[in-house]
């Protein structure tokens, strides 16, 4: 089984603020730091630090060389990451407030310049029995989902950030959805957790779901069963990449043959460590730290 993550790589410009900006407001930040990020990159790093051999595919722009270095340092195969010297790298402006909560402004850049030909080339190396993980920070998502499905790959989707374009994809081809309560509401039109389950089970009867609920915990459910995991209380410094850490660790534990209960527990523990640290990719723990 080979594991492919086809997703974004961003440069995160992180600004510490007392509170998240209101419309029309001007506010001085308490400082700026630059971190590697992007939901795709963060999830590849979480998977790799959890012990999975990952192939990452995507595109970086001219300033993104350090993102490639970070992948290599973490043992991620970078053969399918294309460096485009003519493109601006995908990046974000992230405000992090005194409680560690964030607001993220995303500029797609190189992440939004994926080409179908490159997707075909990458997918030529994968087939039935392999796994693909996707988020929603790159273009050509409908094409990628269709091709991966045709080739018999099992598709895991973290539908983040949710938008109209993603809703136009054939989501019946997805085997696993890993989403938070905001994305679940955008997908189903309801905030109520029970109604979310009913609606998702009805729409995608063959799929499996992992719903993260912030400090309220996380749950797994499918057509037959449902499992709940409480979160681990910690002092929150920065919630950026908590969901990515959870996603990577949950999938890693499953691939190792762990039960859903174990996968939820390990993923929650990893996410609790990530929120106690600054930054996105840099906040993601190594597997051995979870046992400490
Ligand atoms: O999920 C966190 C990530 O979202 C950040 O690293 C940022 O780049 C955005 O993609």
Short mmCIF file of C-alpha atoms and ligand atoms in Angstrom, two decimals:
data_model
loop_
_atom_site.label_atom_id
_atom_site.label_comp_id
_atom_site.label_asym_id
_atom_site.label_seq_id
_atom_site.Cartn_x
_atom_site.Cartn_y
_atom_site.Cartn_z
CA UNK A 1 0.00 0.00 0.00
CA UNK A 2 1.40 3.41 -0.99
CA UNK A 3 0.18 6.65 0.60
CA UNK A 4 -0.19 9.79 -1.50
CA UNK A 5 -1.13 13.19 -0.09
CA UNK A 6 -1.97 15.59 -2.93
CA UNK A 7 -2.23 18.99 -1.31
CA UNK A 8 -1.20 22.51 -0.50
CA UNK A 9 2.09 23.85 0.82
CA UNK A 10 1.97 27.36 2.28
CA UNK A 11 4.16 29.94 3.91
CA UNK A 12 2.30 31.11 7.02
CA UNK A 13 2.83 34.73 8.12
CA UNK A 14 1.59 34.67 11.69
CA UNK A 15 0.64 37.85 13.57
CA UNK A 16 0.02 37.84 17.34
CA UNK A 17 -2.93 40.10 18.20
CA UNK A 18 -4.98 40.87 21.32
CA UNK A 19 -8.13 40.03 19.43
CA UNK A 20 -9.10 39.03 15.89
CA UNK A 21 -9.66 42.12 13.72
CA UNK A 22 -13.18 43.47 13.30
CA UNK A 23 -14.35 44.91 9.94
CA UNK A 24 -12.88 48.39 9.41
CA UNK A 25 -10.53 48.10 12.38
CA UNK A 26 -6.77 48.83 12.30
CA UNK A 27 -4.70 47.07 14.94
CA UNK A 28 -0.97 46.81 15.65
CA UNK A 29 0.25 43.25 15.93
CA UNK A 30 2.62 42.21 18.71
CA UNK A 31 4.98 40.60 16.25
CA UNK A 32 5.26 38.45 13.15
CA UNK A 33 6.69 35.00 12.69
CA UNK A 34 7.02 32.94 9.53
CA UNK A 35 6.19 29.23 9.62
CA UNK A 36 5.81 26.39 7.12
CA UNK A 37 2.15 25.45 6.71
CA UNK A 38 -0.66 24.55 4.38
CA UNK A 39 -3.18 21.87 5.22
CA UNK A 40 -1.53 19.49 2.78
CA UNK A 41 1.99 19.95 4.12
CA UNK A 42 0.86 19.87 7.76
CA UNK A 43 -0.99 16.60 7.23
CA UNK A 44 1.97 15.01 5.44
CA UNK A 45 4.21 16.01 8.33
CA UNK A 46 1.77 14.61 10.89
CA UNK A 47 1.59 11.33 8.96
CA UNK A 48 5.37 11.14 8.60
CA UNK A 49 5.99 11.95 12.29
CA UNK A 50 3.44 9.26 13.14
CA UNK A 51 5.49 6.76 11.14
CA UNK A 52 3.81 6.63 7.70
CA UNK A 53 5.82 6.68 4.48
CA UNK A 54 4.25 9.55 2.54
CA UNK A 55 4.46 10.71 -1.05
CA UNK A 56 3.46 14.38 -1.19
CA UNK A 57 2.30 15.90 -4.49
CA UNK A 58 1.72 19.58 -5.13
CA UNK A 59 3.30 22.81 -6.34
CA UNK A 60 5.42 25.42 -4.63
CA UNK A 61 6.37 28.87 -5.84
CA UNK A 62 9.73 30.59 -5.97
CA UNK A 63 9.98 31.40 -2.24
CA UNK A 64 8.95 27.90 -1.16
CA UNK A 65 12.30 26.07 -1.16
CA UNK A 66 12.31 25.75 2.65
CA UNK A 67 9.00 23.86 2.47
CA UNK A 68 10.67 21.27 0.28
CA UNK A 69 13.60 21.05 2.73
CA UNK A 70 11.19 20.48 5.60
CA UNK A 71 9.48 17.65 3.73
CA UNK A 72 12.84 15.98 3.12
CA UNK A 73 13.93 16.43 6.74
CA UNK A 74 10.76 14.60 7.75
CA UNK A 75 11.34 11.73 5.35
CA UNK A 76 8.51 12.70 2.98
CA UNK A 77 9.06 11.75 -0.67
CA UNK A 78 9.15 15.02 -2.65
CA UNK A 79 9.45 13.56 -6.17
CA UNK A 80 5.95 14.79 -7.00
CA UNK A 81 6.31 18.34 -5.67
CA UNK A 82 6.89 20.74 -8.50
CA UNK A 83 8.84 23.97 -7.97
CA UNK A 84 7.45 26.72 -10.21
CA UNK A 85 9.96 29.61 -10.31
CA UNK A 86 7.38 31.83 -12.04
CA UNK A 87 4.66 31.43 -9.44
CA UNK A 88 4.12 33.04 -6.05
CA UNK A 89 4.09 30.41 -3.36
CA UNK A 90 0.78 29.78 -1.62
CA UNK A 91 0.73 31.75 1.62
CA UNK A 92 -1.46 32.91 4.45
CA UNK A 93 -1.81 35.78 6.88
CA UNK A 94 -2.82 34.30 10.21
CA UNK A 95 -3.97 36.28 13.23
CA UNK A 96 -3.54 34.43 16.53
CA UNK A 97 -5.29 36.02 19.51
CA UNK A 98 -4.56 35.94 23.24
CA UNK A 99 -6.55 32.68 23.60
CA UNK A 100 -4.65 30.95 20.81
CA UNK A 101 -7.63 31.13 18.43
CA UNK A 102 -6.89 32.07 14.85
CA UNK A 103 -8.29 33.64 11.70
CA UNK A 104 -6.63 32.66 8.42
CA UNK A 105 -6.52 34.60 5.16
CA UNK A 106 -5.38 32.31 2.36
CA UNK A 107 -3.68 33.24 -0.91
CA UNK A 108 -3.68 30.16 -3.17
CA UNK A 109 -0.71 31.09 -5.40
CA UNK A 110 1.11 27.98 -6.66
CA UNK A 111 -1.43 25.71 -4.93
CA UNK A 112 -4.09 26.96 -7.34
CA UNK A 113 -1.96 26.28 -10.42
CA UNK A 114 -2.11 22.48 -10.46
CA UNK A 115 -2.38 20.96 -13.92
CA UNK A 116 -4.38 17.91 -14.96
CA UNK A 117 -1.32 16.55 -16.83
CA UNK A 118 0.72 16.64 -13.61
CA UNK A 119 -2.09 14.86 -11.75
CA UNK A 120 -2.16 12.12 -14.40
CA UNK A 121 1.61 11.74 -14.20
CA UNK A 122 1.54 11.41 -10.42
CA UNK A 123 -1.39 8.99 -10.40
CA UNK A 124 0.44 6.76 -12.91
CA UNK A 125 2.57 5.70 -9.92
CA UNK A 126 -0.41 4.59 -7.83
CA UNK A 127 -3.20 2.04 -8.21
CA UNK A 128 -5.71 -0.24 -6.54
CA UNK A 129 -4.97 -0.77 -2.87
CA UNK A 130 -3.19 2.59 -2.50
CA UNK A 131 -4.53 5.54 -0.53
CA UNK A 132 -4.88 9.22 -1.40
CA UNK A 133 -5.50 12.04 1.07
CA UNK A 134 -6.96 15.35 -0.13
CA UNK A 135 -7.84 18.72 1.38
CA UNK A 136 -9.44 21.62 -0.47
CA UNK A 137 -6.62 24.13 -0.93
CA UNK A 138 -5.72 23.15 -4.51
CA UNK A 139 -7.52 23.54 -7.85
CA UNK A 140 -8.75 20.72 -10.13
CA UNK A 141 -10.30 18.83 -7.21
CA UNK A 142 -13.15 17.27 -9.26
CA UNK A 143 -10.62 15.92 -11.77
CA UNK A 144 -8.34 14.56 -9.08
CA UNK A 145 -11.17 12.84 -7.21
CA UNK A 146 -12.52 11.26 -10.42
CA UNK A 147 -9.10 10.01 -11.60
CA UNK A 148 -8.12 8.65 -8.17
CA UNK A 149 -11.46 6.84 -7.90
CA UNK A 150 -11.13 5.37 -11.41
CA UNK A 151 -7.72 4.02 -10.47
CA UNK A 152 -9.17 2.29 -7.41
CA UNK A 153 -7.45 4.39 -4.74
CA UNK A 154 -9.15 4.73 -1.37
CA UNK A 155 -9.90 8.44 -0.94
CA UNK A 156 -9.67 10.26 2.40
CA UNK A 157 -10.99 13.82 2.25
CA UNK A 158 -10.51 16.63 4.73
CA UNK A 159 -13.02 19.08 3.15
CA UNK A 160 -11.20 22.14 4.38
CA UNK A 161 -11.75 24.93 3.60
CA UNK A 162 -15.26 24.08 2.45
CA UNK A 163 -16.54 25.99 -0.58
CA UNK A 164 -19.00 25.83 -3.46
CA UNK A 165 -16.44 24.27 -5.77
CA UNK A 166 -15.92 21.32 -3.46
CA UNK A 167 -19.67 20.77 -3.21
CA UNK A 168 -19.72 20.32 -6.98
CA UNK A 169 -17.30 17.35 -6.74
CA UNK A 170 -18.67 13.82 -6.75
CA UNK A 171 -18.31 13.25 -3.01
CA UNK A 172 -19.90 9.80 -3.28
CA UNK A 173 -16.44 8.65 -4.35
CA UNK A 174 -15.00 9.50 -0.95
CA UNK A 175 -14.41 6.63 1.49
CA UNK A 176 -13.46 8.69 4.54
CA UNK A 177 -14.45 12.24 5.54
CA UNK A 178 -12.43 13.92 8.28
CA UNK A 179 -14.05 17.24 9.10
CA UNK A 180 -14.68 19.74 11.88
CA UNK A 181 -18.02 21.05 13.10
CA UNK A 182 -17.88 24.14 10.83
CA UNK A 183 -17.27 22.06 7.71
CA UNK A 184 -19.95 19.58 8.79
CA UNK A 185 -22.44 22.44 9.09
CA UNK A 186 -21.45 23.81 5.67
CA UNK A 187 -21.90 20.36 4.15
CA UNK A 188 -25.20 19.46 5.79
CA UNK A 189 -26.82 22.81 6.58
CA UNK A 190 -27.30 21.99 10.27
CA UNK A 191 -25.35 22.71 13.48
CA UNK A 192 -27.01 19.92 15.41
CA UNK A 193 -24.58 17.03 15.89
CA UNK A 194 -27.23 14.31 15.73
CA UNK A 195 -28.75 15.78 12.56
CA UNK A 196 -25.25 16.05 11.04
CA UNK A 197 -24.76 12.30 11.56
CA UNK A 198 -28.17 11.44 10.12
CA UNK A 199 -27.62 13.64 7.08
CA UNK A 200 -24.07 12.45 6.34
CA UNK A 201 -25.04 8.78 6.74
CA UNK A 202 -27.98 9.33 4.41
CA UNK A 203 -25.99 11.15 1.74
CA UNK A 204 -22.92 8.92 1.77
CA UNK A 205 -24.10 5.55 3.11
CA UNK A 206 -20.87 3.69 2.36
CA UNK A 207 -18.55 6.30 3.85
CA UNK A 208 -16.89 6.61 7.25
CA UNK A 209 -16.72 9.90 9.14
CA UNK A 210 -14.50 11.52 11.73
CA UNK A 211 -15.95 14.70 13.22
CA UNK A 212 -13.73 16.90 15.38
CA UNK A 213 -15.46 19.18 17.88
CA UNK A 214 -12.58 21.31 19.22
CA UNK A 215 -12.28 21.10 23.00
CA UNK A 216 -15.53 19.08 23.11
CA UNK A 217 -13.69 16.09 21.66
CA UNK A 218 -14.06 14.05 18.48
CA UNK A 219 -16.14 11.17 17.18
CA UNK A 220 -16.07 8.45 14.57
CA UNK A 221 -19.25 7.17 12.93
CA UNK A 222 -20.42 5.13 9.98
CA UNK A 223 -23.72 3.49 9.02
CA UNK A 224 -23.59 1.15 12.02
CA UNK A 225 -21.38 2.40 14.81
CA UNK A 226 -20.33 5.50 16.62
CA UNK A 227 -17.34 6.13 18.92
CA UNK A 228 -16.60 9.24 21.02
CA UNK A 229 -13.28 10.58 22.37
CA UNK A 230 -12.90 13.45 24.85
CA UNK A 231 -10.19 16.01 24.20
CA UNK A 232 -7.09 16.26 26.41
CA UNK A 233 -7.13 19.54 28.35
CA UNK A 234 -4.01 21.70 27.78
CA UNK A 235 -3.03 25.35 27.87
CA UNK A 236 -3.78 26.58 24.35
CA UNK A 237 -1.07 28.66 22.68
CA UNK A 238 -2.05 28.37 19.00
CA UNK A 239 -4.78 26.19 17.49
CA UNK A 240 -3.33 26.39 13.95
CA UNK A 241 -2.86 22.90 12.45
CA UNK A 242 -4.64 21.12 15.32
CA UNK A 243 -7.06 19.59 12.79
CA UNK A 244 -4.20 18.67 10.45
CA UNK A 245 -2.34 16.96 13.27
CA UNK A 246 -5.48 15.07 14.22
CA UNK A 247 -6.08 13.99 10.62
CA UNK A 248 -2.54 12.73 10.07
CA UNK A 249 -2.35 10.84 13.35
CA UNK A 250 -5.82 9.33 13.02
CA UNK A 251 -5.06 7.94 9.56
CA UNK A 252 -1.60 6.75 10.62
CA UNK A 253 -3.01 4.78 13.53
CA UNK A 254 -5.68 3.19 11.33
CA UNK A 255 -3.10 2.18 8.73
CA UNK A 256 -1.08 0.50 11.46
CA UNK A 257 -4.13 -1.62 12.23
CA UNK A 258 -5.29 0.32 15.30
CA UNK A 259 -8.95 0.36 16.29
CA UNK A 260 -11.08 3.48 15.81
CA UNK A 261 -10.95 4.00 19.59
CA UNK A 262 -7.15 3.91 19.56
CA UNK A 263 -6.92 6.12 16.49
CA UNK A 264 -9.20 8.73 18.07
CA UNK A 265 -7.26 8.69 21.32
CA UNK A 266 -3.83 8.99 19.68
CA UNK A 267 -5.05 11.71 17.29
CA UNK A 268 -6.61 13.71 20.15
CA UNK A 269 -3.43 13.44 22.18
CA UNK A 270 -1.31 14.58 19.22
CA UNK A 271 -3.65 17.52 18.53
CA UNK A 272 -3.53 18.56 22.20
CA UNK A 273 0.28 18.78 21.97
CA UNK A 274 0.06 20.76 18.71
CA UNK A 275 -2.21 23.42 20.24
CA UNK A 276 0.21 23.92 23.12
CA UNK A 277 2.89 25.12 20.64
CA UNK A 278 3.28 27.95 18.13
CA UNK A 279 3.00 27.56 14.37
CA UNK A 280 1.53 24.99 12.01
CA UNK A 281 3.91 22.25 10.77
CA UNK A 282 6.42 23.06 13.49
CA UNK A 283 3.87 22.39 16.25
CA UNK A 284 3.21 18.79 15.19
CA UNK A 285 4.65 16.25 17.65
CA UNK A 286 6.70 13.15 16.89
CA UNK A 287 5.11 9.80 17.78
CA UNK A 288 7.52 9.21 20.68
CA UNK A 289 6.39 12.45 22.36
CA UNK A 290 2.89 10.99 22.71
CA UNK A 291 4.12 8.21 24.94
CA UNK A 292 6.06 10.58 27.19
O1 LIG B 1 -4.81 24.14 8.93
C1 LIG B 1 -3.85 25.13 9.16
C2 LIG B 1 -3.32 25.62 7.86
O2 LIG B 1 -4.36 26.25 7.14
C3 LIG B 1 -2.23 26.66 7.97
O3 LIG B 1 -0.94 26.12 8.05
C4 LIG B 1 -2.46 27.54 6.75
O4 LIG B 1 -1.45 27.48 5.81
C5 LIG B 1 -3.80 27.10 6.17
O5 LIG B 1 -3.64 26.37 5.04
#
